[in-house]
Amino acid sequence: MNTERLDIRMRDISGSRFEEVKAESLRLDNVSLAHSHIHNANMSGMRLDDVNLTGAAVTNANLSGIRMQDANLSHATIDHVHLFGTEFRRAVLPQACDGNYNADGVYKPVSFVDCELPGAQFIGCDLSGVDIRNCQIGGLRINGIAVEELLQAAADERFRRKVEIAPPNADWPTRYGEEAEKLQRVLGPELVAVHHIGSTSIPGMPAKPIIDVLVEVRNIEAVDAYNDGMRRLGYQPKGENGIPLRRYFNKGGAQRTHHVHVFQTGSGHVTRHLAFRDYLTAHPEEAKRYADLKIKLARQFPADMNAYIEGKDALAKELEAKALDWQAGEREQPERSTE
């Protein structure tokens, strides 16, 4: 099939198969190619605007120099594809809320496998959860920054971050309150509630001097529209950052000062974070167990944040399970008479 210079607009051609196709300079505008199969295709110079490629499989294709704008690639697999100079602009790639789950409920990210990505660009895209394996990435740029620089910066930050456990500080609630006011101004009508969580929220608890803030919003998908406002507060948007249906932001780089965890109201993650905080506040002996372990791990791994986090994971999960049971029991307690 030779569809050179073909212009397709406002069409639903979901589930189509394109094999041995030459489609140089093809333009697709507001077209659905969901669950399509594109194999052995030469589509160099193609332009895709507002195209739905959900669940599509692209294999052994030449997509060099294409522009993909406002495209939905959720659940897509891109395998053995040449993407020299390709530009992805505001493309939806990994969002769990777009239905990126297998039949067994396992989250499936967008995958680039054995692809050649030199010169490709991702601009304004959320890449959290994207799986890039065995690909040539020399010259790949993300928001104008070479991927080599991003990888080096990530490595530098990891090794610059020190594990510091500070004594309890009476200023931590004040710092939380100041940040909560700023977040309320940025998130505006989308915001439902703001909570101080983490070790700095527990009275008398030694902690890394980082303020953890939990934000409940009406619609988690709407939070991405506030990324620029969060940047103006000094935060780096990190997308889901490993937890589906979350939006995560941090401030301070290697000298981290704040974490913001955003969930849609009603999320189980809101329940567990608040239960953990309230349980340790109400049970100082459990809080001491947790504090003692953190201090021990900080001394053992002063320059290895990952080892520190892994070392306290088992106890944190144990305490969280107890906290959820305790919270459920508290809710079931009959009201005491005040007479």
Tab-separated table of C-alpha atoms in Angstrom, residues 1-253:
chain	number	residue	atom	x	y	z
A	1	MET	CA	0.000	0.000	0.000
A	2	ASN	CA	1.308	3.433	-0.920
A	3	THR	CA	-0.497	6.229	0.903
A	4	GLU	CA	2.105	8.921	0.371
A	5	ARG	CA	0.802	12.407	1.200
A	6	LEU	CA	-2.564	10.992	2.292
A	7	ASP	CA	-4.507	13.336	4.604
A	8	ILE	CA	-6.971	11.605	6.990
A	9	ARG	CA	-9.109	13.639	9.378
A	10	MET	CA	-11.933	12.963	11.833
A	11	ARG	CA	-12.035	9.191	11.309
A	12	ASP	CA	-12.299	6.141	13.545
A	13	ILE	CA	-10.215	3.365	11.986
A	14	SER	CA	-9.610	1.421	15.211
A	15	GLY	CA	-8.302	-2.118	14.894
A	16	SER	CA	-6.835	-1.545	11.440
A	17	ARG	CA	-3.783	-3.405	10.136
A	18	PHE	CA	-1.104	-1.614	8.125
A	19	GLU	CA	1.626	-3.890	6.717
A	20	GLU	CA	4.366	-3.101	4.201
A	21	VAL	CA	3.055	0.463	4.069
A	22	LYS	CA	4.767	3.475	2.538
A	23	ALA	CA	3.147	6.587	3.969
A	24	GLU	CA	5.740	9.348	3.836
A	25	SER	CA	4.367	12.777	4.762
A	26	LEU	CA	1.075	11.179	5.852
A	27	ARG	CA	-1.062	13.433	8.037
A	28	LEU	CA	-3.519	12.032	10.585
A	29	ASP	CA	-5.700	14.616	12.337
A	30	ASN	CA	-8.210	13.698	15.065
A	31	VAL	CA	-8.108	10.024	14.075
A	32	SER	CA	-8.545	6.903	16.233
A	33	LEU	CA	-6.087	4.084	15.529
A	34	ALA	CA	-6.807	2.310	18.816
A	35	HIS	CA	-5.596	-1.320	18.882
A	36	SER	CA	-4.259	-1.037	15.338
A	37	HIS	CA	-1.248	-3.017	14.099
A	38	ILE	CA	1.406	-1.170	12.101
A	39	HIS	CA	4.124	-3.479	10.735
A	40	ASN	CA	7.042	-2.940	8.311
A	41	ALA	CA	5.828	0.573	7.615
A	42	ASN	CA	7.774	3.571	6.326
A	43	MET	CA	6.051	6.607	7.765
A	44	SER	CA	8.959	9.039	7.861
A	45	GLY	CA	7.853	12.640	8.048
A	46	MET	CA	4.364	11.653	9.194
A	47	ARG	CA	2.369	14.116	11.297
A	48	LEU	CA	-0.147	12.915	13.905
A	49	ASP	CA	-2.319	15.503	15.664
A	50	ASP	CA	-4.848	14.487	18.329
A	51	VAL	CA	-4.530	10.808	17.404
A	52	ASN	CA	-5.629	7.900	19.595
A	53	LEU	CA	-3.122	5.015	19.477
A	54	THR	CA	-4.346	3.274	22.635
A	55	GLY	CA	-3.220	-0.343	22.606
A	56	ALA	CA	-1.603	-0.029	19.178
A	57	ALA	CA	1.374	-2.209	18.228
A	58	VAL	CA	4.044	-0.621	16.046
A	59	THR	CA	6.779	-3.056	14.890
A	60	ASN	CA	9.680	-2.888	12.427
A	61	ALA	CA	8.614	0.589	11.335
A	62	ASN	CA	10.457	3.696	10.215
A	63	LEU	CA	8.915	6.699	11.975
A	64	SER	CA	11.911	8.986	11.491
A	65	GLY	CA	11.143	12.666	11.658
A	66	ILE	CA	7.482	12.305	12.547
A	67	ARG	CA	5.648	14.735	14.822
A	68	MET	CA	3.182	13.286	17.306
A	69	GLN	CA	1.142	15.996	19.031
A	70	ASP	CA	-1.633	15.563	21.630
A	71	ALA	CA	-1.578	11.832	20.903
A	72	ASN	CA	-2.730	9.077	23.260
A	73	LEU	CA	-0.276	6.157	23.246
A	74	SER	CA	-1.576	4.466	26.389
A	75	HIS	CA	-0.929	0.704	26.407
A	76	ALA	CA	1.025	0.974	23.146
A	77	THR	CA	3.994	-1.236	22.300
A	78	ILE	CA	6.667	0.196	20.017
A	79	ASP	CA	9.079	-2.578	19.010
A	80	HIS	CA	12.120	-2.419	16.673
A	81	VAL	CA	11.197	1.027	15.419
A	82	HIS	CA	13.424	3.796	14.016
A	83	LEU	CA	12.502	7.098	15.678
A	84	PHE	CA	15.339	9.340	14.490
A	85	GLY	CA	14.360	12.972	15.049
A	86	THR	CA	10.816	12.097	16.076
A	87	GLU	CA	9.013	14.663	18.222
A	88	PHE	CA	6.455	13.677	20.856
A	89	ARG	CA	4.632	16.802	22.038
A	90	ARG	CA	2.090	16.657	24.875
A	91	ALA	CA	1.633	12.950	24.217
A	92	VAL	CA	-0.172	10.814	26.783
A	93	LEU	CA	2.060	7.805	27.386
A	94	PRO	CA	1.888	6.039	30.754
A	95	GLN	CA	-1.124	7.249	32.726
A	96	ALA	CA	-2.660	4.456	34.789
A	97	CYS	CA	-5.989	6.292	34.797
A	98	ASP	CA	-6.223	5.770	31.035
A	99	GLY	CA	-6.829	2.046	31.555
A	100	ASN	CA	-3.259	0.778	31.264
A	101	TYR	CA	-3.973	-2.558	32.887
A	102	ASN	CA	-3.814	-6.116	31.616
A	103	ALA	CA	-6.782	-8.440	32.108
A	104	ASP	CA	-5.166	-9.734	35.306
A	105	GLY	CA	-5.095	-6.221	36.759
A	106	VAL	CA	-1.342	-5.726	36.336
A	107	TYR	CA	-0.349	-2.217	35.251
A	108	LYS	CA	1.173	-2.163	31.769
A	109	PRO	CA	3.235	0.897	30.833
A	110	VAL	CA	4.003	2.082	27.347
A	111	SER	CA	7.020	0.105	26.102
A	112	PHE	CA	9.797	1.072	23.725
A	113	VAL	CA	11.736	-2.153	23.019
A	114	ASP	CA	14.869	-2.454	20.841
A	115	CYS	CA	14.148	0.953	19.295
A	116	GLU	CA	16.529	3.530	17.894
A	117	LEU	CA	15.713	6.841	19.591
A	118	PRO	CA	18.641	9.147	18.697
A	119	GLY	CA	17.383	12.681	18.182
A	120	ALA	CA	13.850	11.888	19.354
A	121	GLN	CA	12.235	14.469	21.630
A	122	PHE	CA	9.582	14.223	24.329
A	123	ILE	CA	8.127	17.685	24.994
A	124	GLY	CA	5.537	18.281	27.700
A	125	CYS	CA	4.959	14.528	28.144
A	126	ASP	CA	4.586	12.590	31.387
A	127	LEU	CA	7.109	9.740	31.075
A	128	SER	CA	6.592	8.188	34.524
A	129	GLY	CA	6.202	4.450	34.056
A	130	VAL	CA	7.438	4.367	30.437
A	131	ASP	CA	9.515	1.234	29.863
A	132	ILE	CA	12.519	1.824	27.569
A	133	ARG	CA	14.527	-1.386	27.092
A	134	ASN	CA	17.503	-2.208	24.878
A	135	CYS	CA	17.110	1.060	22.994
A	136	GLN	CA	19.704	3.374	21.484
A	137	ILE	CA	19.085	6.662	23.289
A	138	GLY	CA	22.074	8.787	22.294
A	139	GLY	CA	20.725	12.241	21.483
A	140	LEU	CA	17.257	11.572	22.931
A	141	ARG	CA	15.968	14.789	24.507
A	142	ILE	CA	13.251	15.245	27.121
A	143	ASN	CA	11.871	18.771	27.389
A	144	GLY	CA	14.970	20.038	25.602
A	145	ILE	CA	17.473	18.310	27.914
A	146	ALA	CA	19.652	15.467	26.645
A	147	VAL	CA	18.744	12.193	28.333
A	148	GLU	CA	22.412	11.667	29.239
A	149	GLU	CA	22.280	14.869	31.310
A	150	LEU	CA	19.056	13.797	33.009
A	151	LEU	CA	20.470	10.388	33.901
A	152	GLN	CA	23.638	11.949	35.271
A	153	ALA	CA	21.651	14.489	37.285
A	154	ALA	CA	19.494	11.713	38.736
A	155	ALA	CA	22.590	9.727	39.703
A	156	ASP	CA	24.233	12.801	41.205
A	157	GLU	CA	21.134	13.611	43.255
A	158	ARG	CA	20.913	10.048	44.548
A	159	PHE	CA	24.501	10.079	45.736
A	160	ARG	CA	24.363	13.651	47.060
A	161	ARG	CA	21.321	12.968	49.205
A	162	LYS	CA	22.439	12.150	52.719
A	163	VAL	CA	20.405	10.219	55.255
A	164	GLU	CA	19.909	12.709	58.049
A	165	ILE	CA	17.658	12.050	61.038
A	166	ALA	CA	17.085	15.230	63.023
A	167	PRO	CA	15.693	15.578	66.555
A	168	PRO	CA	12.031	16.604	66.842
A	169	ASN	CA	11.567	20.235	65.830
A	170	ALA	CA	8.732	22.435	67.037
A	171	ASP	CA	8.943	24.412	63.788
A	172	TRP	CA	7.859	21.487	61.586
A	173	PRO	CA	4.095	22.073	62.067
A	174	THR	CA	4.636	25.756	61.266
A	175	ARG	CA	6.529	24.933	58.086
A	176	TYR	CA	3.729	22.587	57.093
A	177	GLY	CA	1.094	25.273	57.716
A	178	GLU	CA	2.959	27.802	55.580
A	179	GLU	CA	3.257	25.310	52.716
A	180	ALA	CA	-0.388	24.243	53.000
A	181	GLU	CA	-1.490	27.855	52.446
A	182	LYS	CA	0.648	28.099	49.301
A	183	LEU	CA	-0.734	24.836	47.935
A	184	GLN	CA	-4.298	25.957	48.583
A	185	ARG	CA	-3.674	29.094	46.522
A	186	VAL	CA	-2.210	27.099	43.619
A	187	LEU	CA	-4.691	24.221	43.500
A	188	GLY	CA	-7.727	26.390	44.202
A	189	PRO	CA	-11.129	24.808	43.550
A	190	GLU	CA	-9.625	21.386	42.784
A	191	LEU	CA	-8.427	20.986	46.362
A	192	VAL	CA	-10.530	19.092	48.939
A	193	ALA	CA	-8.181	18.851	51.950
A	194	VAL	CA	-4.526	19.176	52.976
A	195	HIS	CA	-2.858	17.042	55.657
A	196	HIS	CA	0.537	16.967	57.386
A	197	ILE	CA	1.824	13.378	57.208
A	198	GLY	CA	5.073	11.499	57.668
A	199	SER	CA	7.421	11.547	60.626
A	200	THR	CA	7.520	15.350	60.939
A	201	SER	CA	3.768	15.236	61.682
A	202	ILE	CA	4.163	12.920	64.716
A	203	PRO	CA	4.913	14.728	68.016
A	204	GLY	CA	8.304	13.810	69.487
A	205	MET	CA	9.382	11.781	66.429
A	206	PRO	CA	12.967	12.169	65.105
A	207	ALA	CA	12.771	12.521	61.332
A	208	LYS	CA	14.427	13.494	58.116
A	209	PRO	CA	13.806	17.274	58.118
A	210	ILE	CA	11.470	17.028	55.116
A	211	ILE	CA	7.846	18.133	55.326
A	212	ASP	CA	5.481	15.569	53.803
A	213	VAL	CA	2.154	16.988	52.643
A	214	LEU	CA	-0.849	14.920	51.563
A	215	VAL	CA	-3.323	16.686	49.287
A	216	GLU	CA	-6.794	15.400	48.452
A	217	VAL	CA	-8.285	16.652	45.183
A	218	ARG	CA	-11.577	16.192	43.367
A	219	ASN	CA	-10.079	14.782	40.155
A	220	ILE	CA	-6.534	13.391	40.029
A	221	GLU	CA	-6.326	13.804	36.247
A	222	ALA	CA	-6.914	17.553	36.598
A	223	VAL	CA	-3.770	18.007	38.722
A	224	ASP	CA	-1.433	17.990	35.701
A	225	ALA	CA	-2.870	21.369	34.668
A	226	TYR	CA	-1.332	22.853	37.829
A	227	ASN	CA	2.263	21.738	37.160
A	228	ASP	CA	3.407	25.224	36.172
A	229	GLY	CA	1.956	26.672	39.362
A	230	MET	CA	3.761	24.018	41.386
A	231	ARG	CA	7.007	24.826	39.574
A	232	ARG	CA	6.592	28.462	40.598
A	233	LEU	CA	6.532	27.258	44.214
A	234	GLY	CA	9.844	25.476	43.582
A	235	TYR	CA	8.457	21.949	43.091
A	236	GLN	CA	9.459	19.423	40.461
A	237	PRO	CA	6.468	17.493	39.065
A	238	LYS	CA	7.260	13.760	39.028
A	239	GLY	CA	3.957	12.343	37.760
A	240	GLU	CA	2.841	9.118	39.415
A	241	ASN	CA	6.436	8.263	40.351
A	242	GLY	CA	5.676	4.592	40.882
A	243	ILE	CA	2.227	4.807	42.513
A	244	PRO	CA	-0.741	4.634	40.099
A	245	LEU	CA	-3.297	7.447	40.406
A	246	ARG	CA	-0.915	9.642	42.414
A	247	ARG	CA	0.746	12.930	41.509
A	248	TYR	CA	4.033	13.494	43.328
A	249	PHE	CA	6.110	16.674	43.671
A	250	ASN	CA	9.332	17.389	45.527
A	251	LYS	CA	11.246	20.548	46.373
A	252	GLY	CA	14.903	21.132	47.096
A	253	GLY	CA	16.721	18.643	44.843
